[in-house]
DNA sequence: TATGAATGAGTCTTCATTCAT
DNA sequence: GATGAATGAAGACTCATTCAT
């Protein structure tokens, strides 16, 4: 006799994995919609059209599910960031930095709503970081690595002055864009989705170019 | 003739205000230690060595206490920031920016752990901002105003190039320092408390000077 | 495949409904025993030999449970009243009125202890009435409708003088019997349960007959 | 050194008794305005402009104050009822019964809001009755005695048929009027305050006259 | 005796987790 | 494995009562 299967997901191969993904996906949706404080196991189950208890067949507990959902989503966002990151040498410095800033803002706009609620739970933050680094063997967190990589390559190509530390430039770029997302997620989302350059981005890039130009 | 007094606080003038401060102080401590989610009215009462109900003799609500604690602390930190902010024209650009970055880091190191937990509660964030702006009539948030003021003055004095937007520079400075505090409060605290310039700060300033030099 | 079941109720079909009834029954008992003010969610749970939280699996609220308990019980009592009400024309006036008074007393003896405690909570009274009228489409409250109906029919049959307003007679009958229940539930219960006519009832009927005789 | 005196009441002889009366009066007001469930010791103290604790210098506890307030008020209402009760033989039967019904309605309109909330507290009801009967040595409750007295005298005067039991007539009058007050306090108040006879009262009296006429 | 803050048991309610079916 | 009702430990908050002043 085959094990029972959740009704929402029809018959499919690897039902267990499918249900796991389904729960994660629902959790991501609810998390970005109502935040961590509004997330209950019941709301997840109801939204997933699944019994209250299923969660515990696939995750150790609610925290495990939450961290799994976040780490997967952040992983995806990080991956997309890496892909859409400008290629070193493919454009002049201003164009490259502009693309970088736009991508950073986009990432922030999508990632911050998810993570915001977590900041009140130091234990979960810790666990989340551990997971992200476990999957990825790099010591540096998401994005950071790519930004550093880009800047470093540009410096080697001579587009960036040797007098600047790429870590410092990265800190400025990431800091300004992520904090912008925190302070006003809507504006960040708008700025990163528009094709047209928004003025804030342009001003930021102007300063950065001055700083980095050889 | 006078009402009873809480045992923790011995005899002192203005007992009521003293207890209010005591509760606020305890709340600040617990908040930065265990986050907002770990903060219960009972834990506050126990830590304050006071009965469960006292809280409601001095605050409308648990939320009211939390916001009061945060707004008071942030107000103090903001005030200190304003005082210790470098004076425009009193030193060369590098020294001024260095002092600015150091103070920003210090502020971040102390403020972020407190505020972090609030990000999951938009209503409290809103209330907190309202209170901060009620005391202070400026529209701009704490720090931001001072940083902008400093940069603007330096630009008028000719120490900053007219080609850069001070808002963009401010965004870079504040972003890098605050996000640094979020990511590694310990390092930020160390960097800002050490008399000796820490390397991270120096590198950051180097980049900023290049960007701003006329 | 099927969820757990409360221990108090053994195995039975439609466990959910059974537990709901169990809670309602316990609430009715406690309500008439100790009044509304003595009714706590804990006392209900303990008396029902059930966990504190179950209540909220079957009712929105404590108030919801209370109103459900009362409306169900009153509905039942009203139905029984309607059935045992004397039929117009089936007996002479004295016999009819006697039966009416006896039934009214019986109803009062059972209903008043339950409803009494609610009088301090106008909101619950309102909700209770709404529920009773939702089930029943009549605008008039329980009993009243049946008493009026009986008197009206008797008047049409000529057993009641055309000079009396049936509403006034109904007010006298219902008032005297219900207030009697309020003042002395035990006596009312005794009077209505005895087969033998009790003197109070007989005297009441004598007066009513004099008033109504054509 | 003279004992401390509450500020609200200036210096007056028998300060203690004055304060006691003040508290009772405030309690009566709040009770009829917001019911027993909305009555807290704090609200009484605030309304009385007196410290939270004074209550316990004059009453055993909150229940004692409530029962004292109610028993005094009911005593007053009963006294007024007795005074405004029609005098036997001073008018014809219809006029006398009309006056009686009007007064009963008035009493109900004023008394019921006060007592309503108490019905959920059997213990307080019991205590209240005990106090009313302690002051008054009659076994019969307020009003009842007067109604019975009036009817009995009228019967002796030959205005009431000897065939009716005055107790039964009293039960009908009191029942109909008090239950009316319970069901619709506003209407009862209106009916009793208007000089003009309201139709409900007239119909009621018509029936009663038919019943009692010799 | 008045004051009114302190007390803390008790209230309703939520919700992560378990477990019999 | 899926179900979803049962569980019960918290949680925030209220309020009658006490008591040092």
Short mmCIF file of N, CA, C and O in Angstrom, two decimals, chain A residues 34-37 112 116-122 129 141 144 161 163-165 167-169 171-176 178-179 182-183 200 203-204 206-208 210-214, chain B residues 33-38 112 116-121 141 144 161 163-165 167-169 171-176 178-179 182-183 200 203-204 206-208 210-214:
data_model
loop_
_atom_site.label_atom_id
_atom_site.label_comp_id
_atom_site.label_asym_id
_atom_site.label_seq_id
_atom_site.Cartn_x
_atom_site.Cartn_y
_atom_site.Cartn_z
N UNK A 34 3.07 39.12 4.54
CA UNK A 34 2.63 39.55 5.87
C UNK A 34 3.73 39.56 6.92
O UNK A 34 3.45 39.83 8.09
N UNK A 35 4.93 39.21 6.55
CA UNK A 35 6.02 39.23 7.53
C UNK A 35 6.03 38.02 8.44
O UNK A 35 5.08 37.24 8.47
N UNK A 36 7.10 37.91 9.17
CA UNK A 36 7.27 36.74 10.03
C UNK A 36 6.27 36.72 11.18
O UNK A 36 5.80 35.66 11.60
N UNK A 37 5.94 37.90 11.68
CA UNK A 37 5.07 37.94 12.86
C UNK A 37 3.65 37.46 12.52
O UNK A 37 2.92 37.04 13.39
N UNK A 112 14.82 42.22 1.27
CA UNK A 112 14.59 42.81 2.58
C UNK A 112 13.24 42.49 3.21
O UNK A 112 13.18 42.15 4.39
N UNK A 116 13.43 41.07 6.87
CA UNK A 116 13.19 42.09 7.90
C UNK A 116 12.70 41.49 9.22
O UNK A 116 13.25 41.75 10.28
N UNK A 117 11.67 40.68 9.12
CA UNK A 117 11.08 40.14 10.34
C UNK A 117 12.02 39.26 11.14
O UNK A 117 11.84 39.05 12.34
N UNK A 118 13.02 38.74 10.47
CA UNK A 118 13.93 37.81 11.12
C UNK A 118 14.87 38.50 12.11
O UNK A 118 15.42 37.86 13.01
N UNK A 119 15.04 39.79 11.92
CA UNK A 119 16.07 40.47 12.70
C UNK A 119 15.77 40.49 14.20
O UNK A 119 16.65 40.73 15.01
N UNK A 120 14.54 40.23 14.53
CA UNK A 120 14.20 40.14 15.95
C UNK A 120 14.53 38.77 16.52
O UNK A 120 14.34 38.51 17.71
N UNK A 121 14.98 37.89 15.68
CA UNK A 121 15.29 36.51 16.11
C UNK A 121 16.74 36.16 15.79
O UNK A 121 17.02 35.45 14.81
N UNK A 122 17.65 36.57 16.62
CA UNK A 122 19.08 36.36 16.36
C UNK A 122 19.42 34.91 16.05
O UNK A 122 20.26 34.64 15.20
N UNK A 129 22.34 32.23 8.08
CA UNK A 129 23.69 32.45 7.55
C UNK A 129 24.44 31.14 7.43
O UNK A 129 25.11 30.88 6.43
N UNK A 141 29.15 36.46 2.06
CA UNK A 141 27.72 36.29 1.83
C UNK A 141 27.33 36.60 0.39
O UNK A 141 28.11 37.13 -0.39
N UNK A 144 27.82 39.98 -2.12
CA UNK A 144 29.12 40.51 -1.74
C UNK A 144 30.23 39.94 -2.63
O UNK A 144 31.03 40.68 -3.22
N UNK A 161 41.11 52.53 -10.22
CA UNK A 161 42.39 52.98 -9.68
C UNK A 161 42.94 51.95 -8.69
O UNK A 161 42.19 51.33 -7.93
N UNK A 163 44.56 52.72 -6.25
CA UNK A 163 44.62 53.34 -4.94
C UNK A 163 43.43 53.01 -4.06
O UNK A 163 43.44 53.27 -2.86
N UNK A 164 42.36 52.50 -4.65
CA UNK A 164 41.17 52.19 -3.83
C UNK A 164 41.13 50.72 -3.47
O UNK A 164 41.56 49.86 -4.24
N UNK A 165 40.65 50.46 -2.28
CA UNK A 165 40.44 49.08 -1.84
C UNK A 165 39.07 48.64 -2.34
O UNK A 165 38.05 49.28 -2.04
N UNK A 167 37.26 46.29 -1.36
CA UNK A 167 36.34 46.00 -0.24
C UNK A 167 35.60 47.26 0.21
O UNK A 167 34.40 47.21 0.51
N UNK A 168 36.32 48.35 0.24
CA UNK A 168 35.69 49.60 0.68
C UNK A 168 34.63 50.04 -0.33
O UNK A 168 33.51 50.43 0.04
N UNK A 169 34.96 49.95 -1.60
CA UNK A 169 33.98 50.34 -2.63
C UNK A 169 32.75 49.44 -2.55
O UNK A 169 31.60 49.90 -2.62
N UNK A 171 31.64 47.91 0.04
CA UNK A 171 30.87 48.25 1.24
C UNK A 171 29.98 49.45 0.98
O UNK A 171 28.80 49.50 1.40
N UNK A 172 30.50 50.43 0.26
CA UNK A 172 29.70 51.62 -0.05
C UNK A 172 28.53 51.28 -0.95
O UNK A 172 27.38 51.69 -0.70
N UNK A 173 28.80 50.52 -1.98
CA UNK A 173 27.73 50.18 -2.93
C UNK A 173 26.64 49.35 -2.25
O UNK A 173 25.46 49.69 -2.28
N UNK A 174 27.07 48.28 -1.63
CA UNK A 174 26.09 47.40 -1.00
C UNK A 174 25.36 48.13 0.12
O UNK A 174 24.12 48.06 0.24
N UNK A 175 26.10 48.84 0.94
CA UNK A 175 25.49 49.56 2.05
C UNK A 175 24.43 50.53 1.59
O UNK A 175 23.28 50.51 2.07
N UNK A 176 24.78 51.38 0.65
CA UNK A 176 23.83 52.40 0.22
C UNK A 176 22.59 51.78 -0.41
O UNK A 176 21.45 52.21 -0.15
N UNK A 178 21.35 48.57 -0.01
CA UNK A 178 20.55 47.77 0.91
C UNK A 178 19.84 48.64 1.93
O UNK A 178 18.69 48.40 2.27
N UNK A 179 20.53 49.65 2.43
CA UNK A 179 19.88 50.51 3.41
C UNK A 179 18.74 51.28 2.74
O UNK A 179 17.70 51.53 3.35
N UNK A 182 15.84 49.09 2.79
CA UNK A 182 15.28 49.01 4.14
C UNK A 182 14.44 50.23 4.44
O UNK A 182 13.34 50.14 4.97
N UNK A 183 14.95 51.39 4.05
CA UNK A 183 14.25 52.62 4.40
C UNK A 183 13.01 52.84 3.54
O UNK A 183 12.01 53.37 4.01
N UNK A 200 18.41 59.12 -8.38
CA UNK A 200 19.19 58.69 -7.21
C UNK A 200 20.33 57.79 -7.64
O UNK A 200 21.48 57.96 -7.21
N UNK A 203 23.12 59.80 -9.44
CA UNK A 203 23.95 60.57 -8.52
C UNK A 203 24.93 59.68 -7.78
O UNK A 203 26.10 60.02 -7.57
N UNK A 204 24.42 58.54 -7.35
CA UNK A 204 25.26 57.59 -6.63
C UNK A 204 26.43 57.18 -7.52
O UNK A 204 27.60 57.17 -7.10
N UNK A 206 27.68 58.67 -10.10
CA UNK A 206 28.60 59.78 -10.34
C UNK A 206 29.68 59.84 -9.26
O UNK A 206 30.89 59.94 -9.53
N UNK A 207 29.25 59.75 -8.04
CA UNK A 207 30.20 59.79 -6.92
C UNK A 207 31.15 58.60 -6.99
O UNK A 207 32.36 58.74 -6.81
N UNK A 208 30.59 57.44 -7.25
CA UNK A 208 31.42 56.23 -7.29
C UNK A 208 32.46 56.31 -8.41
O UNK A 208 33.62 55.92 -8.23
N UNK A 210 33.80 58.97 -9.70
CA UNK A 210 34.85 59.90 -9.26
C UNK A 210 35.85 59.20 -8.34
O UNK A 210 37.06 59.41 -8.40
N UNK A 211 35.28 58.38 -7.46
CA UNK A 211 36.13 57.70 -6.48
C UNK A 211 37.03 56.66 -7.13
O UNK A 211 38.17 56.46 -6.72
N UNK A 212 36.51 56.00 -8.13
CA UNK A 212 37.21 54.84 -8.67
C UNK A 212 38.08 55.13 -9.90
O UNK A 212 38.98 54.35 -10.24
N UNK A 213 37.77 56.18 -10.57
CA UNK A 213 38.50 56.48 -11.81
C UNK A 213 39.99 56.54 -11.52
O UNK A 213 40.43 57.13 -10.56
N UNK A 214 40.77 55.94 -12.37
CA UNK A 214 42.22 55.86 -12.15
C UNK A 214 42.83 57.27 -12.14
O UNK A 214 42.34 58.15 -12.81
N UNK B 33 19.58 42.42 23.91
CA UNK B 33 20.16 41.11 24.22
C UNK B 33 19.44 39.97 23.53
O UNK B 33 20.07 39.08 22.95
N UNK B 34 18.11 39.96 23.57
CA UNK B 34 17.37 38.81 23.06
C UNK B 34 16.41 39.14 21.93
O UNK B 34 15.65 38.26 21.52
N UNK B 35 16.38 40.38 21.49
CA UNK B 35 15.48 40.71 20.39
C UNK B 35 14.05 40.94 20.86
O UNK B 35 13.69 40.62 21.99
N UNK B 36 13.27 41.48 19.96
CA UNK B 36 11.89 41.83 20.32
C UNK B 36 11.04 40.60 20.58
O UNK B 36 10.17 40.61 21.45
N UNK B 37 11.30 39.54 19.86
CA UNK B 37 10.44 38.37 20.01
C UNK B 37 10.67 37.68 21.37
O UNK B 37 9.82 36.96 21.85
N UNK B 38 11.82 37.93 21.95
CA UNK B 38 12.09 37.31 23.24
C UNK B 38 11.69 38.19 24.40
O UNK B 38 11.94 37.85 25.56
N UNK B 112 21.55 49.83 16.06
CA UNK B 112 20.99 48.75 15.26
C UNK B 112 20.47 47.56 16.06
O UNK B 112 19.38 47.06 15.79
N UNK B 116 16.69 46.60 15.25
CA UNK B 116 16.57 45.46 14.33
C UNK B 116 15.26 44.71 14.51
O UNK B 116 14.54 44.44 13.55
N UNK B 117 14.96 44.37 15.74
CA UNK B 117 13.79 43.56 16.01
C UNK B 117 12.49 44.21 15.59
O UNK B 117 11.48 43.54 15.35
N UNK B 118 12.50 45.52 15.47
CA UNK B 118 11.29 46.24 15.15
C UNK B 118 10.87 46.09 13.70
O UNK B 118 9.71 46.35 13.35
N UNK B 119 11.80 45.70 12.87
CA UNK B 119 11.52 45.73 11.43
C UNK B 119 10.39 44.82 11.03
O UNK B 119 9.79 44.97 9.98
N UNK B 120 10.09 43.85 11.88
CA UNK B 120 8.97 42.97 11.58
C UNK B 120 7.65 43.57 12.02
O UNK B 120 6.60 42.97 11.81
N UNK B 121 7.69 44.73 12.64
CA UNK B 121 6.46 45.36 13.13
C UNK B 121 6.31 46.77 12.58
O UNK B 121 6.60 47.75 13.26
N UNK B 141 15.36 61.94 9.28
CA UNK B 141 15.64 61.08 10.43
C UNK B 141 16.96 61.47 11.10
O UNK B 141 17.79 62.17 10.53
N UNK B 144 21.02 61.48 9.69
CA UNK B 144 20.94 61.89 8.30
C UNK B 144 21.09 63.42 8.18
O UNK B 144 21.89 63.93 7.40
N UNK B 161 33.81 68.85 -3.89
CA UNK B 161 33.57 69.23 -5.28
C UNK B 161 32.09 69.55 -5.49
O UNK B 161 31.20 68.92 -4.92
N UNK B 163 30.66 68.93 -8.06
CA UNK B 163 30.11 67.93 -8.99
C UNK B 163 29.38 66.78 -8.30
O UNK B 163 28.70 66.00 -8.95
N UNK B 164 29.59 66.66 -7.00
CA UNK B 164 28.90 65.55 -6.31
C UNK B 164 27.66 66.05 -5.58
O UNK B 164 27.61 67.18 -5.10
N UNK B 165 26.66 65.20 -5.57
CA UNK B 165 25.44 65.47 -4.82
C UNK B 165 25.68 65.04 -3.38
O UNK B 165 26.01 63.88 -3.12
N UNK B 167 23.59 64.41 -1.13
CA UNK B 167 22.68 63.31 -0.74
C UNK B 167 23.28 61.95 -1.11
O UNK B 167 23.16 60.99 -0.34
N UNK B 168 23.91 61.90 -2.26
CA UNK B 168 24.50 60.63 -2.68
C UNK B 168 25.65 60.25 -1.77
O UNK B 168 25.78 59.09 -1.34
N UNK B 169 26.50 61.21 -1.44
CA UNK B 169 27.61 60.92 -0.53
C UNK B 169 27.09 60.47 0.83
O UNK B 169 27.57 59.51 1.42
N UNK B 171 24.29 59.07 1.47
CA UNK B 171 23.72 57.72 1.35
C UNK B 171 24.82 56.67 1.42
O UNK B 171 24.68 55.63 2.06
N UNK B 172 25.95 56.96 0.79
CA UNK B 172 27.06 56.01 0.81
C UNK B 172 27.63 55.86 2.22
O UNK B 172 27.85 54.75 2.70
N UNK B 173 27.85 56.99 2.86
CA UNK B 173 28.44 56.95 4.21
C UNK B 173 27.52 56.23 5.18
O UNK B 173 27.91 55.29 5.87
N UNK B 174 26.28 56.71 5.25
CA UNK B 174 25.35 56.12 6.20
C UNK B 174 25.10 54.65 5.85
O UNK B 174 25.11 53.78 6.74
N UNK B 175 24.89 54.37 4.59
CA UNK B 175 24.62 52.99 4.18
C UNK B 175 25.73 52.05 4.59
O UNK B 175 25.50 51.02 5.23
N UNK B 176 26.96 52.42 4.22
CA UNK B 176 28.08 51.52 4.52
C UNK B 176 28.24 51.30 6.01
O UNK B 176 28.48 50.18 6.48
N UNK B 178 25.95 51.82 8.56
CA UNK B 178 24.83 51.17 9.23
C UNK B 178 24.73 49.70 8.84
O UNK B 178 24.47 48.84 9.68
N UNK B 179 24.94 49.41 7.58
CA UNK B 179 24.86 48.02 7.17
C UNK B 179 26.00 47.24 7.82
O UNK B 179 25.84 46.07 8.19
N UNK B 182 24.83 46.28 11.13
CA UNK B 182 23.87 45.19 11.06
C UNK B 182 24.59 43.85 10.88
O UNK B 182 24.27 42.86 11.53
N UNK B 183 25.57 43.86 10.00
CA UNK B 183 26.22 42.60 9.67
C UNK B 183 27.17 42.13 10.76
O UNK B 183 27.32 40.94 10.99
N UNK B 200 39.53 49.28 8.12
CA UNK B 200 38.31 49.40 7.34
C UNK B 200 37.90 50.84 7.19
O UNK B 200 37.57 51.31 6.08
N UNK B 203 40.24 52.77 4.77
CA UNK B 203 39.99 52.45 3.36
C UNK B 203 38.73 53.14 2.85
O UNK B 203 38.69 53.66 1.74
N UNK B 204 37.72 53.11 3.69
CA UNK B 204 36.46 53.74 3.33
C UNK B 204 36.68 55.23 3.07
O UNK B 204 36.22 55.80 2.06
N UNK B 206 39.41 56.76 2.36
CA UNK B 206 40.24 56.98 1.17
C UNK B 206 39.36 57.08 -0.08
O UNK B 206 39.49 57.99 -0.89
N UNK B 207 38.46 56.15 -0.19
CA UNK B 207 37.57 56.16 -1.34
C UNK B 207 36.70 57.42 -1.35
O UNK B 207 36.53 58.07 -2.39
N UNK B 208 36.19 57.76 -0.21
CA UNK B 208 35.31 58.93 -0.12
C UNK B 208 36.05 60.21 -0.47
O UNK B 208 35.52 61.09 -1.15
N UNK B 210 38.64 60.53 -2.42
CA UNK B 210 38.83 60.56 -3.87
C UNK B 210 37.56 61.05 -4.56
O UNK B 210 37.62 61.81 -5.53
N UNK B 211 36.42 60.58 -4.04
CA UNK B 211 35.15 60.94 -4.67
C UNK B 211 34.82 62.42 -4.50
O UNK B 211 34.25 63.06 -5.39
N UNK B 212 35.18 62.93 -3.34
CA UNK B 212 34.70 64.28 -3.00
C UNK B 212 35.69 65.40 -3.29
O UNK B 212 35.32 66.58 -3.38
N UNK B 213 36.95 65.04 -3.39
CA UNK B 213 37.96 66.08 -3.58
C UNK B 213 37.62 66.91 -4.81
O UNK B 213 37.27 66.37 -5.84
N UNK B 214 37.73 68.19 -4.69
CA UNK B 214 37.37 69.08 -5.79
C UNK B 214 38.23 68.81 -7.02
O UNK B 214 39.39 68.43 -6.87
#
